[in-house]
Tab-separated table of C-alpha atoms in Angstrom:
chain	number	residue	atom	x	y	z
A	29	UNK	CA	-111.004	157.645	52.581
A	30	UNK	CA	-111.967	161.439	51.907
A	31	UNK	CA	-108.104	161.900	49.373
A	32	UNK	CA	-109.204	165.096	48.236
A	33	UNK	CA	-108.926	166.576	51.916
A	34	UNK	CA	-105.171	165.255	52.316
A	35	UNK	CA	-102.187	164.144	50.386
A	36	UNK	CA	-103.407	160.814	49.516
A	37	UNK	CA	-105.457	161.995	46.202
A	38	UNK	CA	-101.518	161.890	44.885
A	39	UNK	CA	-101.448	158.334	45.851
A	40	UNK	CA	-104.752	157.323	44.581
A	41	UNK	CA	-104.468	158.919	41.413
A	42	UNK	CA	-101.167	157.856	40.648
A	43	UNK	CA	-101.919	153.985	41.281
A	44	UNK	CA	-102.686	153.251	37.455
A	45	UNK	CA	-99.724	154.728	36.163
A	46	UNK	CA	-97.285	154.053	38.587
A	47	UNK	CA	-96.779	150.242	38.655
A	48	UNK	CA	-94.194	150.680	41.549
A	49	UNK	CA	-97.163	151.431	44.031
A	50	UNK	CA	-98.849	148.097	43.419
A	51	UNK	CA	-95.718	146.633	43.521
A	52	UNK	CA	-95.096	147.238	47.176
A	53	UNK	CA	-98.390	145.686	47.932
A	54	UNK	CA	-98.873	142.405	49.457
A	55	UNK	CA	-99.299	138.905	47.325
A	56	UNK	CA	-99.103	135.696	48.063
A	57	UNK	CA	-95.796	134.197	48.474
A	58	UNK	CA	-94.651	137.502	49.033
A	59	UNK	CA	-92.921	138.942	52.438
A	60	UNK	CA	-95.256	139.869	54.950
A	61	UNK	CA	-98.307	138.023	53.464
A	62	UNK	CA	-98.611	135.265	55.663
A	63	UNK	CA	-98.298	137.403	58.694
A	64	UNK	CA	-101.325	139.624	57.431
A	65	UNK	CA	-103.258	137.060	56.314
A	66	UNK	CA	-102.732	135.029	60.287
A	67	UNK	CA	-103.272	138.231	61.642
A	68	UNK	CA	-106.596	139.146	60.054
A	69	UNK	CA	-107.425	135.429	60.554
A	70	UNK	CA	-107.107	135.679	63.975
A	71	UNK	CA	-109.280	138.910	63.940
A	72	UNK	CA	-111.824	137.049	62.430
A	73	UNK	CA	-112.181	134.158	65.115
A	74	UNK	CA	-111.954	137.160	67.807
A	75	UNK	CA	-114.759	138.878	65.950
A	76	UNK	CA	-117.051	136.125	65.193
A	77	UNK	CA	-116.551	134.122	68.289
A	78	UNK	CA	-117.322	137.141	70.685
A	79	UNK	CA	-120.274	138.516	68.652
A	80	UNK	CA	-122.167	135.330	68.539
A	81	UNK	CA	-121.018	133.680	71.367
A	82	UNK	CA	-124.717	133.463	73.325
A	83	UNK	CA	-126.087	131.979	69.642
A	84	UNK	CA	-125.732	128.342	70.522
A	85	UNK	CA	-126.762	128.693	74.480
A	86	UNK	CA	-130.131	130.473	73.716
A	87	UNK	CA	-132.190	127.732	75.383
A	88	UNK	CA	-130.191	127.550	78.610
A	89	UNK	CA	-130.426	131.737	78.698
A	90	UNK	CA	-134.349	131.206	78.100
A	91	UNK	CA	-134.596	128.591	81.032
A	92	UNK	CA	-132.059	130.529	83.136
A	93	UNK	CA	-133.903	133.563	83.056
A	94	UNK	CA	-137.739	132.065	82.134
A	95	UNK	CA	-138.305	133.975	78.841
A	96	UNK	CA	-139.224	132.728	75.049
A	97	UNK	CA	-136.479	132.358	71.881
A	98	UNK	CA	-138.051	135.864	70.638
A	99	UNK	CA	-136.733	137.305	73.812
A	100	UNK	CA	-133.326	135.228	74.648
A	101	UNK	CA	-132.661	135.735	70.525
A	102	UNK	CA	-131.892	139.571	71.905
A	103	UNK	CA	-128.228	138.683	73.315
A	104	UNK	CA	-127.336	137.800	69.441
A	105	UNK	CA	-129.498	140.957	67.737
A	106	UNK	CA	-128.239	143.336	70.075
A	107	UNK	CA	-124.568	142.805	69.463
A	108	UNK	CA	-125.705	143.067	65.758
A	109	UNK	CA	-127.644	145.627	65.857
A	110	UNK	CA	-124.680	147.790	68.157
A	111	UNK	CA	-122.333	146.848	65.385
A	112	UNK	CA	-124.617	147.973	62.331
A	113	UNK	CA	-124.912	151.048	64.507
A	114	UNK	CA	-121.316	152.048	65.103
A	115	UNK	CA	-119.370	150.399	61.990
A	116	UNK	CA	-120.094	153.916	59.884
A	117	UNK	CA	-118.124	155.889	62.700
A	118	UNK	CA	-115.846	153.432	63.629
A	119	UNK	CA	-114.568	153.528	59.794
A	120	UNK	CA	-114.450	157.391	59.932
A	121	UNK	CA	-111.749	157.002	63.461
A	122	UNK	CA	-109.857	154.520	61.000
A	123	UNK	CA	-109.961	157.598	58.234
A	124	UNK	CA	-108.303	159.471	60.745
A	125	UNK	CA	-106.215	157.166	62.963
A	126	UNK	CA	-105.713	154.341	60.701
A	127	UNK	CA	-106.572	150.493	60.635
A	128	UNK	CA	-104.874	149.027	62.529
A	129	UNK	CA	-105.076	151.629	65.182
A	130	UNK	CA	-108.548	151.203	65.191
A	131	UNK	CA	-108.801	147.635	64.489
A	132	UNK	CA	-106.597	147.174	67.839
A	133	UNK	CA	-108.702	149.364	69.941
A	134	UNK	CA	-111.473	148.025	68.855
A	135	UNK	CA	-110.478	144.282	70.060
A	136	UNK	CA	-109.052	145.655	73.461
A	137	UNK	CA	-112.636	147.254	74.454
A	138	UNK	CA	-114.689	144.061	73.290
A	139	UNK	CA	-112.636	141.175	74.682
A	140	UNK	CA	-112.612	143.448	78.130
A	141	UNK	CA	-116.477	143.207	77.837
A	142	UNK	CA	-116.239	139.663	76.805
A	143	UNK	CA	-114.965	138.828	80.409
A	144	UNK	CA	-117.753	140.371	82.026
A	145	UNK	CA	-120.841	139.114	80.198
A	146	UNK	CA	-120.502	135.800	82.369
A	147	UNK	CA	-121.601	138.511	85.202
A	148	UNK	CA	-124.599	139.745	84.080
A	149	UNK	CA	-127.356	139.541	86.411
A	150	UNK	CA	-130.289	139.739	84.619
A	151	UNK	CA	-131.298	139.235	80.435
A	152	UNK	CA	-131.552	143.130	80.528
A	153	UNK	CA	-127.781	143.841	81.538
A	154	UNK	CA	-126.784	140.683	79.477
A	155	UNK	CA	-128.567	142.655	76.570
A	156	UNK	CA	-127.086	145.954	77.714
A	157	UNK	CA	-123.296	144.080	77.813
A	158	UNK	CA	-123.626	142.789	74.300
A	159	UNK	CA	-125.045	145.802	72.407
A	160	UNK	CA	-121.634	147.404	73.564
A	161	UNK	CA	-119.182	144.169	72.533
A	162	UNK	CA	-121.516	144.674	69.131
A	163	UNK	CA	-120.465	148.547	68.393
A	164	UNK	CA	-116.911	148.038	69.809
A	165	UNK	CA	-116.480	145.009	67.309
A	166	UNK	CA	-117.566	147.914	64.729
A	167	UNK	CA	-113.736	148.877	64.244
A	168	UNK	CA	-113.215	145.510	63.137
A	169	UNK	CA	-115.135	144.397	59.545
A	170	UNK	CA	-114.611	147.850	57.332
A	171	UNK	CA	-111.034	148.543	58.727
A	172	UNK	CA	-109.684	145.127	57.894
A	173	UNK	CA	-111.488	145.407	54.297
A	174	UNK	CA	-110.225	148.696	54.177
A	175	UNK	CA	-106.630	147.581	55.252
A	176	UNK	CA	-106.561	145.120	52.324
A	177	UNK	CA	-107.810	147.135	49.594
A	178	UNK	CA	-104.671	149.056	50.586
A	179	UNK	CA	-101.813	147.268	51.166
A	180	UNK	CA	-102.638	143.485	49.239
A	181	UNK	CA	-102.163	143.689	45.131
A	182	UNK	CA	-105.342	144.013	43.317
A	183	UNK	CA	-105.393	140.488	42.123
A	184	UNK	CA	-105.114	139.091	45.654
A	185	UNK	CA	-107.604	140.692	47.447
A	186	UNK	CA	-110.720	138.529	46.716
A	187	UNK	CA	-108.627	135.675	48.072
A	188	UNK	CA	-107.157	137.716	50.932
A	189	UNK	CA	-110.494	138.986	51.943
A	190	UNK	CA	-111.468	135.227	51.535
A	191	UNK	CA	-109.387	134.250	54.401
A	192	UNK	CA	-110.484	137.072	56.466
A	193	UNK	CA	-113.959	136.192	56.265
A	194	UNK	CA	-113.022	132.485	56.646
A	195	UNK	CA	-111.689	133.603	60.099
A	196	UNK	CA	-115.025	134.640	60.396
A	197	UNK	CA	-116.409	131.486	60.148
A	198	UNK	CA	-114.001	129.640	62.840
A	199	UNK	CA	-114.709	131.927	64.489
A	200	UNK	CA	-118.516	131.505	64.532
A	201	UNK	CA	-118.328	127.388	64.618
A	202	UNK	CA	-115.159	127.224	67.479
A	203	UNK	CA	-117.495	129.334	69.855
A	204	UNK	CA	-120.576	127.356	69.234
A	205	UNK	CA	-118.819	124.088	69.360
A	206	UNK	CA	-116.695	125.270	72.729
A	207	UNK	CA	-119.815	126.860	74.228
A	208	UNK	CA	-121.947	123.898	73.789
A	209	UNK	CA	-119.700	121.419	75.233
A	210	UNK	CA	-118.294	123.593	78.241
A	211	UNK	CA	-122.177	124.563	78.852
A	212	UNK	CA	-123.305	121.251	78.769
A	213	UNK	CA	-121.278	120.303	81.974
A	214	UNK	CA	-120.752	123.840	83.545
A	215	UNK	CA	-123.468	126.238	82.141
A	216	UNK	CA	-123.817	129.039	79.695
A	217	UNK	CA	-121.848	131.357	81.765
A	218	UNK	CA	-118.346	129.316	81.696
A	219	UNK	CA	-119.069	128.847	78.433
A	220	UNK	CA	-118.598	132.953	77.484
A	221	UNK	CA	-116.168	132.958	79.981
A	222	UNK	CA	-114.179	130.971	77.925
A	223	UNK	CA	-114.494	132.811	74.855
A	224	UNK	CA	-114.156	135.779	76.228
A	225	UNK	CA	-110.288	134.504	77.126
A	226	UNK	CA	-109.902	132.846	73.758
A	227	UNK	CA	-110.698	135.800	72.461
A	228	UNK	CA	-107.879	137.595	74.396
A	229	UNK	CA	-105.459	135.503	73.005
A	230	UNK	CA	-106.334	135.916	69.147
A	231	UNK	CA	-106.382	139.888	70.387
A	232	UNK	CA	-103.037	139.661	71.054
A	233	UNK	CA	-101.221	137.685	68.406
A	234	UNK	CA	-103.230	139.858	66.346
A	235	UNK	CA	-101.432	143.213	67.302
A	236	UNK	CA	-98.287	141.483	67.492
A	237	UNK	CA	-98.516	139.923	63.780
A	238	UNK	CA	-100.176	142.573	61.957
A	239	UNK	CA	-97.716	143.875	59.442
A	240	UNK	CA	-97.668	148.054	59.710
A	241	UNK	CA	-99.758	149.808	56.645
A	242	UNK	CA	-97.290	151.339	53.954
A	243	UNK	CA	-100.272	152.974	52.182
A	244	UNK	CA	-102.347	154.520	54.785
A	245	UNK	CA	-103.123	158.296	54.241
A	246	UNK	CA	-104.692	160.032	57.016
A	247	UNK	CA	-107.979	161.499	55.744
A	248	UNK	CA	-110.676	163.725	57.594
A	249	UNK	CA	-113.036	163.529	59.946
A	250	UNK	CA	-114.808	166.992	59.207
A	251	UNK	CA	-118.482	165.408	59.290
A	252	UNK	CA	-119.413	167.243	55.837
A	253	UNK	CA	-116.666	165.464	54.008
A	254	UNK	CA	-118.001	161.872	55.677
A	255	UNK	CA	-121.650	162.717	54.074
A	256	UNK	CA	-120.379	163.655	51.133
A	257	UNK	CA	-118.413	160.177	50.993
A	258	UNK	CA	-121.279	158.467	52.157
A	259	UNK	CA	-123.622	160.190	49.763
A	260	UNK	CA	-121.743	159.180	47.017
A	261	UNK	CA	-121.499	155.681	47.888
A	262	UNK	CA	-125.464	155.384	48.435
A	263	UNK	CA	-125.802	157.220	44.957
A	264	UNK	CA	-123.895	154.252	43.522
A	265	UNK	CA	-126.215	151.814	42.188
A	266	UNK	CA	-123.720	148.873	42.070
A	267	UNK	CA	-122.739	149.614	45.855
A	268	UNK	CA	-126.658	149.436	46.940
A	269	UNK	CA	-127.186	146.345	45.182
A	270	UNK	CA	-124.261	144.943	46.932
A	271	UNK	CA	-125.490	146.193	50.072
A	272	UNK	CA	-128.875	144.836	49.776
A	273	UNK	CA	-127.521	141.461	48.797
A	274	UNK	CA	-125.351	141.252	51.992
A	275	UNK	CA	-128.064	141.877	54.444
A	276	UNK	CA	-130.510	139.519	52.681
A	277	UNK	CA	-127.581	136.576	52.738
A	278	UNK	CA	-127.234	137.485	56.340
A	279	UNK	CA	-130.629	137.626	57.253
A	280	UNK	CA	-130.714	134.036	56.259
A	281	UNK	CA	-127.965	132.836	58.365
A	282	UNK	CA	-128.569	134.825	61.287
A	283	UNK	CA	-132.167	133.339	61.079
A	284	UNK	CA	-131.298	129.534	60.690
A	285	UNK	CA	-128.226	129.596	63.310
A	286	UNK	CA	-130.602	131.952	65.881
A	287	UNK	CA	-133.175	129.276	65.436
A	288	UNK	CA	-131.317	126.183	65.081
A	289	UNK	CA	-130.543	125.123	68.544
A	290	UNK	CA	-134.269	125.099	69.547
A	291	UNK	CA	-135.182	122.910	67.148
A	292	UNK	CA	-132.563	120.327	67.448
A	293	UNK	CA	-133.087	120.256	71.174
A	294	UNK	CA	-137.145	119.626	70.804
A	295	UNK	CA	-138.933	116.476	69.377
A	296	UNK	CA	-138.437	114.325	67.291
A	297	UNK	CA	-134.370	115.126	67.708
A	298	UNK	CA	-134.152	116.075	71.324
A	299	UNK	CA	-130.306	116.342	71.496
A	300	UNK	CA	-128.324	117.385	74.332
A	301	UNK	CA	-126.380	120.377	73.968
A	302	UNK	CA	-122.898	119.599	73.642
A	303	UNK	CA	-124.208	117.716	69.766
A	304	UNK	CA	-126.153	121.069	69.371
A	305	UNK	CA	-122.978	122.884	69.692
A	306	UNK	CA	-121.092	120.197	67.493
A	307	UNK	CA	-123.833	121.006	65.119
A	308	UNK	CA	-121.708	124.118	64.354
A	309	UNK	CA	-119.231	122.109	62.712
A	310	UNK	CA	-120.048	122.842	59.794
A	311	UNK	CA	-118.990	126.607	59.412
A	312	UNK	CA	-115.658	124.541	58.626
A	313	UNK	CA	-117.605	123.985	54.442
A	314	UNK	CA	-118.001	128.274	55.308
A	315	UNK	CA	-114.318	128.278	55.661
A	316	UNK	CA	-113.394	126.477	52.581
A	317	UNK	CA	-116.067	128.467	50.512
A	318	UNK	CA	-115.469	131.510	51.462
A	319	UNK	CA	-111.473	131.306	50.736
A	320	UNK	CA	-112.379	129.759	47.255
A	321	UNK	CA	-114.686	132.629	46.606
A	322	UNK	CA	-111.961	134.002	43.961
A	323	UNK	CA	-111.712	130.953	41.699
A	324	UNK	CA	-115.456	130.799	42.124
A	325	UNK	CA	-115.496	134.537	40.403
A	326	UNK	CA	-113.204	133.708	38.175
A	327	UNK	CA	-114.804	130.642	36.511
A	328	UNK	CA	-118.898	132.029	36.855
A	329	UNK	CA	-118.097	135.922	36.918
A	330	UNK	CA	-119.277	137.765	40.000
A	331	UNK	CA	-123.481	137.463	39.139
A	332	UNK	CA	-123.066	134.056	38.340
A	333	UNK	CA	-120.974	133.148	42.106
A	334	UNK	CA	-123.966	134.953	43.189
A	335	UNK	CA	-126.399	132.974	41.634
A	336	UNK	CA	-124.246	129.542	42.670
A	337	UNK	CA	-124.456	130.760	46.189
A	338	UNK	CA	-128.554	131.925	46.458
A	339	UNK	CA	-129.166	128.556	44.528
A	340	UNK	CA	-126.994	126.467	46.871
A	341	UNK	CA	-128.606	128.062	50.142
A	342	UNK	CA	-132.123	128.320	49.140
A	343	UNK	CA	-131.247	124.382	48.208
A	344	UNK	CA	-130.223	123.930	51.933
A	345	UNK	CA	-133.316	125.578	53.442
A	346	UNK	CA	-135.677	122.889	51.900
A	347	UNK	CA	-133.688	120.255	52.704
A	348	UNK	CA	-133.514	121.298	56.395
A	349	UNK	CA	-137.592	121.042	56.509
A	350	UNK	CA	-136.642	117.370	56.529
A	351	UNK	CA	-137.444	115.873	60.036
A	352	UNK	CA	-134.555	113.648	59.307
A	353	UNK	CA	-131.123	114.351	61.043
A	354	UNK	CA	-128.601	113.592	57.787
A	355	UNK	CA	-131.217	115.333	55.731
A	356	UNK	CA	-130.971	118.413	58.326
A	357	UNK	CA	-127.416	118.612	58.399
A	358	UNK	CA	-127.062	118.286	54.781
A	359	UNK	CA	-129.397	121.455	54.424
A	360	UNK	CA	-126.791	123.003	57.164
A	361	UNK	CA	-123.821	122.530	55.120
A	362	UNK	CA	-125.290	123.962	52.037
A	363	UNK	CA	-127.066	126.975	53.725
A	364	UNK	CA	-123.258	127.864	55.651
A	365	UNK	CA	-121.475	127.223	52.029
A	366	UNK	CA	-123.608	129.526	50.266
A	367	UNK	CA	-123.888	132.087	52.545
A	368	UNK	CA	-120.042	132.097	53.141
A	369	UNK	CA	-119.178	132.393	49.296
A	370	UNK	CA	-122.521	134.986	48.702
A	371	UNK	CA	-120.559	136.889	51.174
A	372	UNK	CA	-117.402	136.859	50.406
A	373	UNK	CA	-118.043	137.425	46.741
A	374	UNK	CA	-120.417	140.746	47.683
A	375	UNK	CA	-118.180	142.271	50.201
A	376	UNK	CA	-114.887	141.986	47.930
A	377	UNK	CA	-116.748	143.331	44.997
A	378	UNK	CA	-117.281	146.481	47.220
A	379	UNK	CA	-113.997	146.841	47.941
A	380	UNK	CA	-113.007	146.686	44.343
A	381	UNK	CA	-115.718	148.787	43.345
A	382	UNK	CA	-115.333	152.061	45.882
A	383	UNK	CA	-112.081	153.743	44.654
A	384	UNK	CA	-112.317	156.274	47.446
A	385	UNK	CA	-113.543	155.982	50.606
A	386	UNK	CA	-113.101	152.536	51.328
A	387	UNK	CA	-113.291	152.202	54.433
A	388	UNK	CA	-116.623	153.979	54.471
A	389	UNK	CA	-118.078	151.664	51.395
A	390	UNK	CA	-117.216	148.597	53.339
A	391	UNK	CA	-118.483	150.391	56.915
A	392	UNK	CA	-122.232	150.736	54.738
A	393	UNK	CA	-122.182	146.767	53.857
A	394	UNK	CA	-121.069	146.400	56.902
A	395	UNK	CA	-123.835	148.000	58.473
A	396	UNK	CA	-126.502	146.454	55.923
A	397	UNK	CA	-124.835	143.007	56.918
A	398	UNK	CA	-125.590	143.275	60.583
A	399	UNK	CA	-128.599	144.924	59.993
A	400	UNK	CA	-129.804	141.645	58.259
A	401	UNK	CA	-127.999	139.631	61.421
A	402	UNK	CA	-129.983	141.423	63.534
A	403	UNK	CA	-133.491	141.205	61.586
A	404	UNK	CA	-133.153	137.693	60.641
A	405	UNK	CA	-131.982	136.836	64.412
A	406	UNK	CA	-135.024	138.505	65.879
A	407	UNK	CA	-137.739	138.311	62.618
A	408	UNK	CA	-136.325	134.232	62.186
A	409	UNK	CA	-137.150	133.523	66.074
A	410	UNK	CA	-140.735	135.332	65.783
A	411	UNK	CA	-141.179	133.236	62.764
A	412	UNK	CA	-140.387	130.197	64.377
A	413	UNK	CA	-142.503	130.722	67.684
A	414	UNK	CA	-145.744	131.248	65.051
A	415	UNK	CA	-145.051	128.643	62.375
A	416	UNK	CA	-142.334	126.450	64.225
A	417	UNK	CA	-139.022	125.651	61.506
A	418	UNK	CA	-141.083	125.670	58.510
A	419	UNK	CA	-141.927	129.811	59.621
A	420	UNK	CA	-138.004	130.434	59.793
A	421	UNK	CA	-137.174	128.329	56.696
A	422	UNK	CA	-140.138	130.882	54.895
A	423	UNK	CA	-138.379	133.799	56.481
A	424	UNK	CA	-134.739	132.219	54.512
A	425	UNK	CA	-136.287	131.616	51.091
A	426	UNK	CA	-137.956	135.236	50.841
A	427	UNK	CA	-134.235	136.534	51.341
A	428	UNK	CA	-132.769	134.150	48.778
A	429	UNK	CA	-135.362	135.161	46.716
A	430	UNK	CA	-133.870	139.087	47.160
A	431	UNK	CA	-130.938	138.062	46.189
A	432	UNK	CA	-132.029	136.737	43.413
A	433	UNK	CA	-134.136	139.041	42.158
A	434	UNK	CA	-131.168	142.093	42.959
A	435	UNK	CA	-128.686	140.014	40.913
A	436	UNK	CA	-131.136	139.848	37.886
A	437	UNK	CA	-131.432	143.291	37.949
A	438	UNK	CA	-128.108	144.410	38.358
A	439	UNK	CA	-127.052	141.744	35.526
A	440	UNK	CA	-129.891	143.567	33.277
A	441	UNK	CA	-128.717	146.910	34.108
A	442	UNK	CA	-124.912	145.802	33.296
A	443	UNK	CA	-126.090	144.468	29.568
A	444	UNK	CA	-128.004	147.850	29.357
A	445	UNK	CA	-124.757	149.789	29.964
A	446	UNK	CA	-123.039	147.251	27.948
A	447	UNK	CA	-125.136	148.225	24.509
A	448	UNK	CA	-124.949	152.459	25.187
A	449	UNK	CA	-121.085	152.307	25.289
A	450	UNK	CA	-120.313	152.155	21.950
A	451	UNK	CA	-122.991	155.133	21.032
A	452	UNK	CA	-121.599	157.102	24.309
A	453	UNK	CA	-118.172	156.937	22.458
């Protein structure tokens, strides 16, 4: 939001002395919470669902059109890689036009595109198809965070912001598990056929649930006031720390989940691929993580749920070198879980921490977040077709290994700040 171009610098800076403002806000239990929090749910599956709904049927595209995992693994890094692009822009219409405005558009153009990627006629227009579902799903991620920092209470929003990135993770496992099955007896393009209309419906019930914003304030969309906002988010160490720890998580999971499939269907597991899709299953422990993400914070602080969640994925990724099937799925669990709280944890603590210009701080994690979608989709497949699983798993744990590192600094920086206070005052 750019306040000091509109009316809505009143708002902001009256929210810490003016109890009545956060009073109006959303909480749990209160009215119009459960709508919001459906409503964004459903967003979520929509989202998810439609950008990675090729993930799980990457083999069948590679024999249907002859080509290798590097090149099938483009169908999932180009609707990334269109979503990093346009999620900046997208957040500056939502400036302008507001959320859910552009949150609704947004899901209007990509389920219409969802229905015609079962058409495509070659990997190249398939490609072509999905890069455009990718930046049209751009209106969805910083708008929605944006949304919440705005009308849900302070307290709530970790939580709320939980369940919106839970929806995220139904999302992701109810289109792998659908698409495997359905392609298993009818091919890969039913399969996003049928997402594409599940995806309708959640569209829908979305537009008609969503409760309308009380604390929306138009802002500007004079391109030197976005760079300015922009600038100043960049210039924010905290913010770039978070950034860089979302597109490391992500380039984990987009990575392991690219990847995945092609190893489960090879030797020594060979399995068909409706148990490859049911392999997806497990974004339901992503669910669960992700909407405990706030108690998580409140019991380890934010650096140590940070911590918790490298430790527990980097724990996953050596257990999935196993060539045992429990031990695999074991590593699966705990590679989803951590990602999923890592995640939710980073993104809400942007939210918290950008006091103006939201929408544009979330839009730059957002962008860093598919950025690392995109690399680990494409960098995890190369990886795998030079090294086979233990090349991908490598890939995972140099990531973790960022986050780490990022977290120790910023948690060295914060005790640094800590001990100049008191001389400062």
């Amino acid at each position: 939001m750019s306040p000091a171009s509109t009316g809505a610098s009143t708002v902001v800076a009256a929210a810490p002395s003016a109890p009545v403002v956060d009073d109006s806000r959303m909480a749990p239990g209160g009215p119009g919470y459960r709508r919001m929090s459906f409503a964004l749910f459903l967003a979520g599956v929509a989202t998810f669902a439609l950008l990675y709904s090729t993930q799980a049927l990457l083999p069948l595209i590679s024999g249907e059109f002859g080509v290798a995992a590097s090149e099938a693994s483009w169908t999932v890094a180009a609707a990334t890689g269109g979503l990093a692009v346009f999620v900046l822009p997208m957040s500056a219409l939502s400036e302008r036009f507001g959320r859910r405005t552009v949150m609704t558009a947004s899901l209007a153009v990509a389920v219409t595109v969802g229905l015609l990627v079962p058409f495509a006629p070659s990997l190249t227009a398939l490609v072509v198809l999905r890069a455009v579902q990718g930046a049209a799903l751009a209106g969805l991620p910083a708008s929605a965070t944006a949304y919440l920092a705005e009308e849900v209470t302070p307290k709530a929003l970790v939580t709320a912001i939980g369940l919106f990135v839970a929806g995220n993770s139904v999302g992701g496992m109810s289109g792998r598990v659908i698409t495997g099955w359905v392609a298993q007896e009818w091919g890969w393009r039913v399969a996003v056929g049928v997402i594409g209309a599940i995806a309708v419906a959640c569209a829908v019930a979305f537009r008609v649930l969503l409760p309308t914003p009380k604390h929306f304030a138009a802002g500007s969309l004079r391109p030197r006031v976005l760079a300015r906002t922009v600038r100043d988010h960049l210039s924010n160490p905290l913010l770039r720390r978070l950034y860089a720890i979302g597109a490391l998580f992500m380039t984990v999971f987009g990575g392991v989940y690219t990847v995945i499939g092609y190893r489960l269907t090879e030797a020594p597991f060979g399995l068909p691929q409706g148990i490859v899709g049911s392999i997806f299953l497990v974004y339901l422990v992503g669910t669960v993580s992700a909407s405990t993400a706030g108690r998580l914070v409140g019991r380890l602080g934010r650096r140590g749920a940070l911590y918790a969640a490298g430790g527990t994925t980097a724990t996953g990724l050596l257990l999935s070198l196993a060539d045992s099937l429990p031990l695999v799925l074991l590593g699966l669990v705990l590679i989803t879980g951590g990602f999923f709280a890592g995640h939710a944890v980073a993104s809400s603590a942007v939210s918290k921490t950008a006091t103006r210009g939201r929408a544009q701080a979330s839009a730059l994690y957002q962008s860093a977040y598919y950025i690392g979608s995109s690399a680990g989709s494409t960098v995890g497949a190369l990886a795998f077709h030079a090294g086979g699983w233990s090349g991908t798993v490598t890939v995972g744990l140099l990531a973790v290994l960022g986050v780490v590192t990022i977290t120790v600094f910023g948690t060295r920086a914060a005790r640094v700040a800590a001990r100049r206070e008191p001389v400062a005052a």
